Short mmCIF file of C-alpha atoms in Angstrom, two decimals:
data_model
loop_
_atom_site.label_atom_id
_atom_site.label_comp_id
_atom_site.label_asym_id
_atom_site.label_seq_id
_atom_site.Cartn_x
_atom_site.Cartn_y
_atom_site.Cartn_z
CA MET A 1 17.84 26.70 149.57
CA GLN A 2 18.74 24.43 152.47
CA ASP A 3 16.74 24.47 155.66
CA GLU A 4 17.70 25.50 159.14
CA PRO A 5 19.59 24.91 161.40
CA THR A 6 22.65 26.37 159.67
CA PRO A 7 25.94 24.45 159.45
CA ILE A 8 27.42 26.80 162.08
CA GLU A 9 24.57 26.09 164.47
CA LEU A 10 24.88 22.33 163.96
CA ILE A 11 28.64 22.27 164.42
CA LYS A 12 28.39 24.46 167.50
CA ALA A 13 25.83 22.09 169.00
CA VAL A 14 28.16 19.12 168.38
CA ALA A 15 31.23 20.95 169.73
CA ASP A 16 29.34 22.06 172.85
CA PHE A 17 28.13 18.50 173.43
CA LEU A 18 31.67 17.09 173.12
CA ARG A 19 33.07 19.80 175.38
CA ALA A 20 30.43 19.63 178.12
CA ASP A 21 29.27 16.00 178.13
CA ILE A 22 32.07 13.86 176.67
CA THR A 23 35.26 15.58 177.83
CA PRO A 24 34.65 14.75 181.54
CA GLN A 25 34.28 11.05 180.66
CA ILE A 26 37.51 10.67 178.65
CA SER A 27 41.15 10.49 179.75
CA GLY A 28 44.64 9.84 178.38
CA HIS A 29 45.44 9.92 174.68
CA ALA A 30 41.75 9.87 173.72
CA ALA A 31 41.24 13.06 175.78
CA PHE A 32 44.06 14.71 173.83
CA LYS A 33 42.49 13.66 170.54
CA LEU A 34 39.10 14.86 171.70
CA ARG A 35 40.59 18.29 172.42
CA VAL A 36 42.07 18.38 168.91
CA ALA A 37 38.67 17.40 167.51
CA ILE A 38 36.89 20.18 169.39
CA ASN A 39 39.55 22.66 168.25
CA ALA A 40 38.93 21.56 164.65
CA LEU A 41 35.18 22.10 164.97
CA ASP A 42 35.77 25.55 166.52
CA LEU A 43 38.08 26.40 163.61
CA VAL A 44 35.47 25.35 161.06
CA MET A 45 32.88 27.52 162.81
CA ARG A 46 35.20 30.54 162.70
CA GLN A 47 35.87 29.93 159.02
CA LEU A 48 32.17 29.61 158.19
CA SER A 49 31.47 32.92 159.95
CA LEU A 50 34.45 34.90 158.67
CA GLN A 51 35.36 33.51 155.26
CA ASP A 52 32.80 35.31 153.07
CA GLY A 53 33.91 38.70 154.33
CA SER A 54 37.65 38.02 154.31
CA ASP A 55 37.60 36.33 150.86
CA ALA A 56 35.73 39.28 149.34
CA ALA A 57 38.16 41.77 150.90
CA GLU A 58 41.15 39.70 149.74
CA ALA A 59 39.82 39.40 146.16
CA ALA A 60 39.26 43.16 145.95
CA SER A 61 42.71 43.85 147.40
CA LEU A 62 44.36 41.39 144.98
CA SER A 63 42.61 42.93 141.95
CA ALA A 64 43.69 46.41 142.97
CA LEU A 65 47.25 45.28 143.69
CA LEU A 66 47.72 43.25 140.48
CA GLY A 67 45.46 45.09 138.05
CA GLU A 68 43.96 41.72 137.11
CA GLN A 69 40.63 39.93 137.50
CA GLY A 70 40.17 36.30 138.47
CA SER A 71 39.42 33.87 141.25
CA PRO A 72 41.24 34.43 144.57
CA ALA A 73 43.27 31.26 143.93
CA ASP A 74 44.36 32.47 140.47
CA LEU A 75 45.16 35.96 141.72
CA ASN A 76 47.15 34.57 144.65
CA ARG A 77 49.13 32.46 142.20
CA ILE A 78 49.93 35.56 140.15
CA LEU A 79 50.98 37.44 143.28
CA ALA A 80 53.14 34.53 144.49
CA ASP A 81 54.82 34.32 141.06
CA ARG A 82 55.49 38.05 140.94
CA ILE A 83 57.06 38.00 144.41
CA ALA A 84 59.14 34.95 143.46
CA SER A 85 60.41 36.64 140.30
CA GLY A 86 61.17 39.91 142.08
CA GLU A 87 58.62 41.78 139.99
CA ALA A 88 56.76 42.65 143.20
CA ASP A 89 58.38 43.32 146.56
CA LEU A 90 57.84 45.21 149.79
CA GLN A 91 58.38 48.49 147.92
CA THR A 92 55.39 47.73 145.67
CA PRO A 93 52.61 50.10 146.81
CA GLY A 94 49.98 48.24 148.81
CA LEU A 95 51.80 44.90 148.90
CA LYS A 96 52.93 44.95 152.50
CA ASP A 97 49.52 46.02 153.73
CA HIS A 98 47.86 43.34 151.60
CA LEU A 99 50.07 40.59 153.03
CA TRP A 100 49.36 41.78 156.56
CA GLN A 101 45.59 41.94 156.07
CA THR A 102 45.36 38.51 154.45
CA THR A 103 47.63 36.94 157.08
CA LEU A 104 45.66 38.47 159.95
CA ALA A 105 42.47 37.14 158.34
CA LYS A 106 43.99 33.61 158.28
CA LEU A 107 45.03 33.82 161.93
CA ALA A 108 41.53 35.00 162.92
CA VAL A 109 40.33 31.59 161.72
CA ASP A 110 43.32 29.32 162.36
CA GLN A 111 44.71 30.46 165.69
CA PRO A 112 43.14 33.59 167.24
CA ASN A 113 45.00 32.91 170.49
CA TYR A 114 48.45 32.93 168.87
CA ALA A 115 50.49 35.43 170.89
CA ALA A 116 52.03 37.20 167.88
CA TYR A 117 48.55 37.67 166.39
CA LYS A 118 47.15 39.09 169.60
CA ARG A 119 50.13 41.44 169.85
CA GLU A 120 49.51 42.75 166.32
CA LEU A 121 45.82 43.28 167.05
CA GLU A 122 46.66 45.25 170.21
CA ALA A 123 49.15 47.38 168.28
CA LYS A 124 46.53 48.05 165.63
CA LEU A 125 43.92 49.05 168.20
CA SER A 126 46.25 51.36 170.09
CA SER A 127 47.39 53.07 166.86
CA THR A 128 43.83 53.67 165.62
CA PRO A 129 42.69 57.18 166.57
CA PRO A 130 39.54 57.15 168.69
CA SER A 131 36.43 57.85 166.66
CA SER A 132 34.68 61.08 167.51
CA MET B 1 64.04 -9.93 163.10
CA SER B 2 62.83 -12.20 165.83
CA ALA B 3 59.13 -12.46 166.59
CA ALA B 4 59.92 -12.75 170.33
CA PRO B 5 58.55 -9.96 172.54
CA VAL B 6 60.87 -6.94 172.77
CA GLU B 7 61.20 -7.42 176.54
CA ASP B 8 62.61 -10.93 176.08
CA LEU B 9 65.06 -9.78 173.42
CA LEU B 10 66.14 -6.86 175.61
CA ALA B 11 66.73 -9.18 178.58
CA ARG B 12 69.03 -11.40 176.48
CA CYS B 13 70.76 -8.38 174.96
CA VAL B 14 71.37 -6.62 178.28
CA ALA B 15 72.73 -9.78 179.91
CA SER B 16 75.40 -9.94 177.20
CA TRP B 17 77.04 -6.62 178.09
CA TYR B 18 75.82 -5.42 181.49
CA PRO B 19 77.70 -7.31 184.25
CA GLY B 20 75.33 -8.62 186.87
CA ALA B 21 72.13 -7.74 185.03
CA THR B 22 69.51 -10.42 185.59
CA GLY B 23 66.82 -9.20 183.19
CA VAL B 24 64.66 -6.25 182.24
CA ALA B 25 61.31 -4.98 183.50
CA SER B 26 58.65 -2.40 182.74
CA ALA B 27 59.34 -2.26 178.99
CA VAL B 28 56.90 0.20 177.45
CA ARG B 29 56.84 1.77 174.01
CA LEU B 30 56.88 5.56 174.26
CA SER B 31 56.48 6.86 170.75
CA GLY B 32 57.49 6.60 167.16
CA GLY B 33 56.12 5.82 163.76
CA ALA B 34 56.63 2.83 161.53
CA SER B 35 60.31 3.48 160.92
CA GLN B 36 61.52 4.37 164.41
CA GLU B 37 60.57 3.36 167.95
CA THR B 38 61.46 4.54 171.44
CA TRP B 39 61.10 2.17 174.40
CA SER B 40 61.60 2.79 178.09
CA PHE B 41 62.64 -0.11 180.35
CA ASP B 42 64.53 -0.96 183.54
CA ILE B 43 67.66 -3.07 183.68
CA VAL B 44 67.17 -5.39 186.66
CA HIS B 45 70.30 -5.59 188.79
CA PRO B 46 70.98 -6.77 192.34
CA ASP B 47 72.31 -3.29 193.19
CA GLY B 48 69.08 -1.65 191.99
CA HIS B 49 67.24 -1.02 188.74
CA ILE B 50 68.83 1.14 186.05
CA GLY B 51 66.50 3.19 183.88
CA ALA B 52 67.20 2.79 180.17
CA ILE B 53 65.87 3.89 176.78
CA LEU B 54 65.97 1.92 173.52
CA ARG B 55 65.87 3.82 170.25
CA ARG B 56 65.62 1.53 167.27
CA ALA B 57 64.52 1.15 163.70
CA PRO B 58 63.17 -2.37 163.33
CA GLN B 59 64.71 -4.25 160.43
CA GLY B 60 62.67 -4.43 157.28
CA TYR B 61 61.05 -1.06 157.74
CA GLY B 62 61.48 1.75 155.23
CA ALA B 63 64.75 3.60 154.84
CA ALA B 64 65.32 6.60 157.06
CA PRO B 65 64.17 9.92 155.58
CA ALA B 66 66.80 11.67 153.47
CA ARG B 67 67.60 14.20 156.18
CA ALA B 68 68.17 11.68 158.97
CA ALA B 69 71.71 10.97 160.16
CA GLY B 70 70.84 7.35 161.04
CA LEU B 71 70.77 5.72 164.45
CA ASN B 72 74.37 4.50 164.39
CA ALA B 73 75.56 8.05 163.68
CA GLU B 74 73.28 9.34 166.44
CA ALA B 75 74.85 6.93 168.92
CA MET B 76 78.35 8.03 167.90
CA LEU B 77 77.43 11.69 168.23
CA MET B 78 75.90 11.19 171.65
CA ARG B 79 79.04 9.40 172.85
CA LEU B 80 81.23 12.22 171.53
CA ALA B 81 78.97 14.86 173.06
CA HIS B 82 78.89 13.04 176.38
CA GLY B 83 82.68 12.82 176.33
CA ALA B 84 82.96 16.56 175.65
CA GLY B 85 80.82 17.44 178.66
CA VAL B 86 77.56 18.11 176.82
CA PRO B 87 74.64 17.07 179.07
CA SER B 88 73.75 13.85 177.37
CA PRO B 89 72.57 10.38 178.30
CA GLU B 90 75.34 7.82 178.32
CA VAL B 91 75.03 5.41 175.38
CA LEU B 92 75.20 1.97 177.00
CA HIS B 93 75.09 -0.27 173.94
CA VAL B 94 74.85 -0.05 170.17
CA LEU B 95 72.65 -2.83 168.79
CA GLU B 96 74.32 -5.68 166.94
CA ALA B 97 72.82 -8.22 164.55
CA LYS B 98 72.87 -10.93 167.23
CA ASP B 99 70.61 -8.78 169.42
CA GLU B 100 67.80 -9.26 166.85
CA LEU B 101 66.40 -5.87 167.79
CA GLY B 102 67.10 -4.05 164.53
CA VAL B 103 69.33 -1.00 164.23
CA GLY B 104 69.68 1.42 167.13
CA PHE B 105 71.10 1.86 170.58
CA ILE B 106 70.36 1.70 174.30
CA MET B 107 71.03 4.71 176.49
CA GLN B 108 70.69 5.73 180.08
CA ARG B 109 67.24 7.16 180.99
CA ILE B 110 67.52 10.67 182.40
CA ALA B 111 64.81 12.21 184.55
CA GLY B 112 63.59 15.61 183.47
CA GLU B 113 60.98 17.58 181.58
CA THR B 114 60.69 18.21 177.84
CA ILE B 115 57.14 19.64 177.70
CA PRO B 116 57.53 23.36 176.86
CA ARG B 117 54.51 24.66 178.75
CA LYS B 118 55.69 23.00 181.95
CA ILE B 119 59.26 24.24 181.54
CA LEU B 120 57.99 27.79 180.88
CA ARG B 121 55.36 27.91 183.62
CA ASP B 122 55.93 25.40 186.44
CA GLU B 123 57.30 26.73 189.72
CA GLN B 124 59.93 23.97 189.96
CA PHE B 125 61.77 25.44 186.94
CA ALA B 126 61.54 29.07 188.12
CA THR B 127 65.18 29.32 189.21
CA ALA B 128 66.46 27.43 186.14
CA ARG B 129 64.60 29.51 183.52
CA PRO B 130 66.69 32.72 183.71
CA LYS B 131 69.89 30.66 183.38
CA LEU B 132 68.89 28.42 180.48
CA ALA B 133 69.73 30.71 177.55
CA ARG B 134 73.30 31.23 178.70
CA GLN B 135 73.72 27.56 179.52
CA LEU B 136 72.40 26.53 176.10
CA GLY B 137 74.84 28.94 174.48
CA GLY B 138 77.70 27.13 176.21
CA ILE B 139 76.33 23.73 175.23
CA LEU B 140 76.06 24.76 171.58
CA ALA B 141 79.66 25.97 171.68
CA ASP B 142 80.69 22.55 173.02
CA ILE B 143 78.75 20.78 170.26
CA HIS B 144 80.24 23.03 167.57
CA GLY B 145 83.69 22.46 169.01
CA LEU B 146 83.62 18.68 168.53
CA PRO B 147 86.55 17.66 166.31
CA LEU B 148 85.38 17.12 162.73
CA LEU B 149 87.73 14.20 162.22
CA GLN B 150 85.98 12.17 164.93
CA LEU B 151 82.48 12.66 163.53
CA PRO B 152 80.55 9.96 161.70
CA GLU B 153 79.70 10.57 158.06
CA LEU B 154 77.03 13.27 157.92
CA ARG B 155 75.24 15.19 155.21
CA ARG B 156 76.65 18.64 154.49
CA MET B 157 74.18 21.52 154.31
CA THR B 158 74.56 25.08 153.10
CA ALA B 159 72.08 27.92 153.16
CA ALA B 160 71.76 27.74 149.37
CA ALA B 161 70.95 24.01 149.47
CA GLU B 162 68.44 24.56 152.24
CA ILE B 163 66.74 27.37 150.29
CA ALA B 164 66.54 25.16 147.20
CA GLU B 165 65.00 22.35 149.25
CA LEU B 166 62.38 24.68 150.75
CA ALA B 167 61.57 26.16 147.33
CA ARG B 168 61.03 22.65 145.94
CA ASP B 169 58.77 21.72 148.86
CA ILE B 170 56.75 24.92 148.55
CA SER B 171 56.16 24.47 144.84
CA SER B 172 55.14 20.84 145.42
CA PHE B 173 52.27 21.96 147.67
CA ASN B 174 50.63 23.59 144.64
CA TRP B 175 48.94 26.16 146.89
CA PRO B 176 49.92 29.81 146.44
CA ARG B 177 51.57 31.32 149.50
CA PRO B 178 52.74 34.87 148.83
CA VAL B 179 54.29 35.23 152.32
CA PHE B 180 56.39 32.09 151.86
CA GLU B 181 57.53 33.43 148.47
CA LEU B 182 58.47 36.72 150.13
CA ALA B 183 60.53 34.82 152.70
CA LEU B 184 62.23 32.68 150.04
CA ARG B 185 63.10 35.82 148.10
CA TRP B 186 64.49 37.45 151.25
CA LEU B 187 66.57 34.36 152.02
CA ARG B 188 68.02 34.30 148.48
CA ASP B 189 68.83 38.02 148.71
CA HIS B 190 70.44 37.69 152.15
CA ASP B 191 72.25 34.34 151.85
CA PRO B 192 75.54 35.04 153.63
CA GLY B 193 77.28 32.24 151.73
CA PRO B 194 79.04 29.24 153.23
CA SER B 195 80.30 29.78 156.75
CA ALA B 196 84.05 30.26 157.14
CA ARG B 197 83.78 27.85 160.04
CA GLU B 198 82.05 24.57 159.20
CA THR B 199 81.08 22.52 162.24
CA LEU B 200 78.79 19.82 163.50
CA VAL B 201 75.25 21.27 163.65
CA HIS B 202 72.75 19.57 165.97
CA GLY B 203 69.97 20.50 163.56
CA ASP B 204 66.99 20.34 165.93
CA PHE B 205 68.13 22.20 169.05
CA ARG B 206 64.83 23.36 170.59
CA HIS B 207 62.09 22.53 173.10
CA GLY B 208 61.14 18.90 173.01
CA ASN B 209 64.73 17.82 172.41
CA LEU B 210 66.12 19.49 175.54
CA MET B 211 65.52 17.76 178.84
CA ILE B 212 65.31 20.29 181.65
CA GLY B 213 65.46 19.83 185.42
CA PRO B 214 65.12 22.32 188.26
CA ASP B 215 68.92 22.59 188.08
CA GLY B 216 69.02 23.44 184.36
CA VAL B 217 69.72 21.46 181.18
CA ARG B 218 70.01 17.74 181.87
CA ALA B 219 70.27 16.33 178.36
CA VAL B 220 70.38 17.21 174.69
CA LEU B 221 68.34 14.60 172.82
CA ASP B 222 67.48 13.60 169.27
CA TRP B 223 70.49 13.99 167.02
CA GLU B 224 68.53 12.68 164.04
CA LEU B 225 68.97 15.89 162.02
CA ALA B 226 72.65 16.41 162.82
CA HIS B 227 74.75 17.55 159.85
CA LEU B 228 77.76 19.62 158.90
CA GLY B 229 77.22 23.29 158.21
CA ASP B 230 77.02 26.81 159.57
CA PRO B 231 77.10 26.70 163.39
CA MET B 232 74.90 29.80 163.51
CA GLU B 233 72.02 27.62 162.23
CA ASP B 234 71.54 26.08 165.69
CA LEU B 235 71.44 29.53 167.34
CA GLY B 236 68.87 30.77 164.83
CA TRP B 237 66.64 27.67 165.11
CA ILE B 238 66.25 27.96 168.87
CA CYS B 239 65.11 31.59 168.41
CA VAL B 240 62.24 30.68 166.04
CA ASN B 241 59.00 32.09 167.48
CA SER B 242 57.24 28.73 167.16
CA TRP B 243 59.38 27.46 170.07
CA ARG B 244 58.49 30.36 172.40
CA PHE B 245 55.05 28.97 173.23
CA GLY B 246 53.45 32.34 173.81
CA GLU B 247 56.41 34.00 175.58
CA ILE B 248 57.18 35.99 172.45
CA ASP B 249 59.39 38.60 174.09
CA LYS B 250 61.91 35.95 175.17
CA PRO B 251 63.39 34.83 171.86
CA VAL B 252 65.36 31.86 173.18
CA GLY B 253 62.75 29.16 173.78
CA GLY B 254 60.42 31.58 175.55
CA PHE B 255 62.79 31.75 178.53
CA GLY B 256 65.79 33.86 177.59
CA SER B 257 67.44 36.60 175.56
CA ARG B 258 69.68 36.42 172.52
CA GLU B 259 72.28 38.39 174.51
CA ASP B 260 72.48 35.63 177.14
CA LEU B 261 72.60 32.89 174.49
CA PHE B 262 75.39 34.67 172.61
CA ALA B 263 77.33 35.49 175.81
CA GLY B 264 77.22 31.84 176.90
CA TYR B 265 78.37 30.75 173.45
CA GLU B 266 81.29 33.15 173.24
CA ALA B 267 82.42 32.54 176.83
CA ALA B 268 82.74 28.78 176.34
CA HIS B 269 85.50 28.52 173.74
CA GLY B 270 85.97 32.08 172.51
CA MET B 271 84.15 31.37 169.24
CA SER B 272 82.28 34.45 168.12
CA VAL B 273 78.61 34.79 167.22
CA ASP B 274 77.52 36.42 163.97
CA PRO B 275 74.12 37.99 164.85
CA ALA B 276 73.26 38.67 161.19
CA ARG B 277 73.74 34.98 160.35
CA VAL B 278 71.70 34.00 163.39
CA LYS B 279 68.85 36.23 162.18
CA PHE B 280 69.16 34.72 158.69
CA TRP B 281 68.79 31.21 160.12
CA GLU B 282 65.89 32.33 162.32
CA VAL B 283 64.04 33.41 159.17
CA MET B 284 65.02 30.16 157.45
CA GLY B 285 63.87 28.16 160.49
CA THR B 286 60.54 29.97 160.66
CA LEU B 287 59.92 29.21 156.99
CA ARG B 288 61.09 25.63 157.44
CA TRP B 289 58.61 25.03 160.28
CA GLY B 290 55.86 26.55 158.11
CA VAL B 291 56.80 24.21 155.29
CA MET B 292 56.81 21.26 157.71
CA CYS B 293 53.26 22.21 158.79
CA CYS B 294 52.17 22.18 155.13
CA GLY B 295 53.88 18.81 154.72
CA MET B 296 51.81 17.43 157.61
CA MET B 297 48.69 18.57 155.80
CA GLN B 298 49.84 16.78 152.64
CA ARG B 299 50.52 13.57 154.53
CA PHE B 300 47.08 13.84 156.10
CA ARG B 301 45.50 14.15 152.69
CA GLU B 302 47.56 11.50 150.91
CA GLY B 303 48.43 9.13 153.73
CA PRO B 304 46.40 6.16 154.87
CA ASP B 305 45.96 7.12 158.52
CA HIS B 306 43.78 10.21 157.98
CA SER B 307 45.18 11.81 161.13
CA MET B 308 43.12 14.67 162.50
CA GLU B 309 46.19 16.02 164.37
CA ARG B 310 48.17 16.26 161.15
CA ALA B 311 45.29 18.03 159.47
CA MET B 312 45.19 20.59 162.27
CA ILE B 313 48.95 21.12 162.17
CA GLY B 314 48.44 22.15 158.54
CA ARG B 315 46.44 25.07 159.85
CA ARG B 316 49.43 26.22 161.89
CA SER B 317 51.40 27.27 158.83
CA SER B 318 49.68 30.67 159.05
CA GLU B 319 51.39 31.15 162.43
CA THR B 320 54.71 31.11 160.65
CA GLU B 321 53.39 33.55 158.06
CA ILE B 322 52.66 36.17 160.71
CA ASP B 323 56.05 35.43 162.30
CA LEU B 324 57.74 35.92 158.92
CA LEU B 325 55.94 39.23 158.39
CA ARG B 326 56.96 40.38 161.87
CA LEU B 327 60.57 39.54 160.97
CA LEU B 328 60.67 40.84 157.38
CA ALA B 329 57.93 43.47 157.08
CA PRO B 330 57.23 44.81 160.58
CA ARG B 331 54.47 47.37 160.82
CA ALA B 332 55.48 50.77 162.15
#
């Protein structure tokens, strides 16, 4: 077992340092590259926090959809092949919902500010009945 | 190619065809990779400086990518477009061997903005924005109306060929992408076949290649991907969500409606728009941009420069996946 601090804590400390202390000292093309670098660190942090949960959900969803067991990569390959061959399509029960859930999980890591993603999240929230 | 500085070669070149020019100044390289360069410079003249742009592929550098029309074809297309009234920089000179500058051309430098976020948000473009979609429709009609017989030799593309190319690229990534497969399947099932009307297609008609001023469109740039094909491709490509930069309810570049784009197109020369084909090409374009993002990731991994920006663009392919689902499998 590795010791603390966790990778997320370390990356966050580096990203915060770059953002707060280095950004004000840099200009021009280097400032652009620094922004990309900070964005990359933020993305890695989101992935480290979210991936375990989203991978487990995706694996369970894939197994149910395909009736097969395997690694997420293998199952995704089977799903991709079945869609390519026409064996599975949007009429296949559960397929559309599966694609939406897995795509939303990618966006939550890759680009949570993407306008189309935010729109879909709002639509989901407003269509969910309030819990009693 | 000569080892002399580009500014010196430009000065000699310009003097050979621009009457009264006494030299060049302020030559600065703007962008470009190993195979293509863009330079900005001023032609020095007693009547005042003239802003100019050099686009060139230095000799001895790798062949142009398979999709590229080539710089000589680009120069010809820009001259034709300019002659037909398309907002376009005037091509001043096509490079010759004696110029020792490689292959390419020199054009007039036009002032304007190409950065999407500025065009979509800055106050100085507020009056232009609502007019752009209609204006771009008219410009596309002008481009598609250029006489085929006058065009340089260009590659011919069909939807089926484009689908095959995308399928090959996707399988080369060796990374399962069920949403891309869904889109490929949809494209195969909805391929409308070759267009009855084959025209010049600009091929990359979107933000970044359109120079905008407070008065509207000032120039159509970058004809590198020009080809012959279905004119509706250009109308679909400019509607791809990736070019809306957050303004997702304005399908044309984040500033306008399809209705305005189509109205401007049909009003120009009476050529009709086929909305189903436009939608087909919008789906194709969305998938193509997603594939291009994956290609950036591959070049990051395999290429020598280890570019962090390319790596991060790879993570934008999921944006096109949500766009494809919104197009093909919208939730109730």
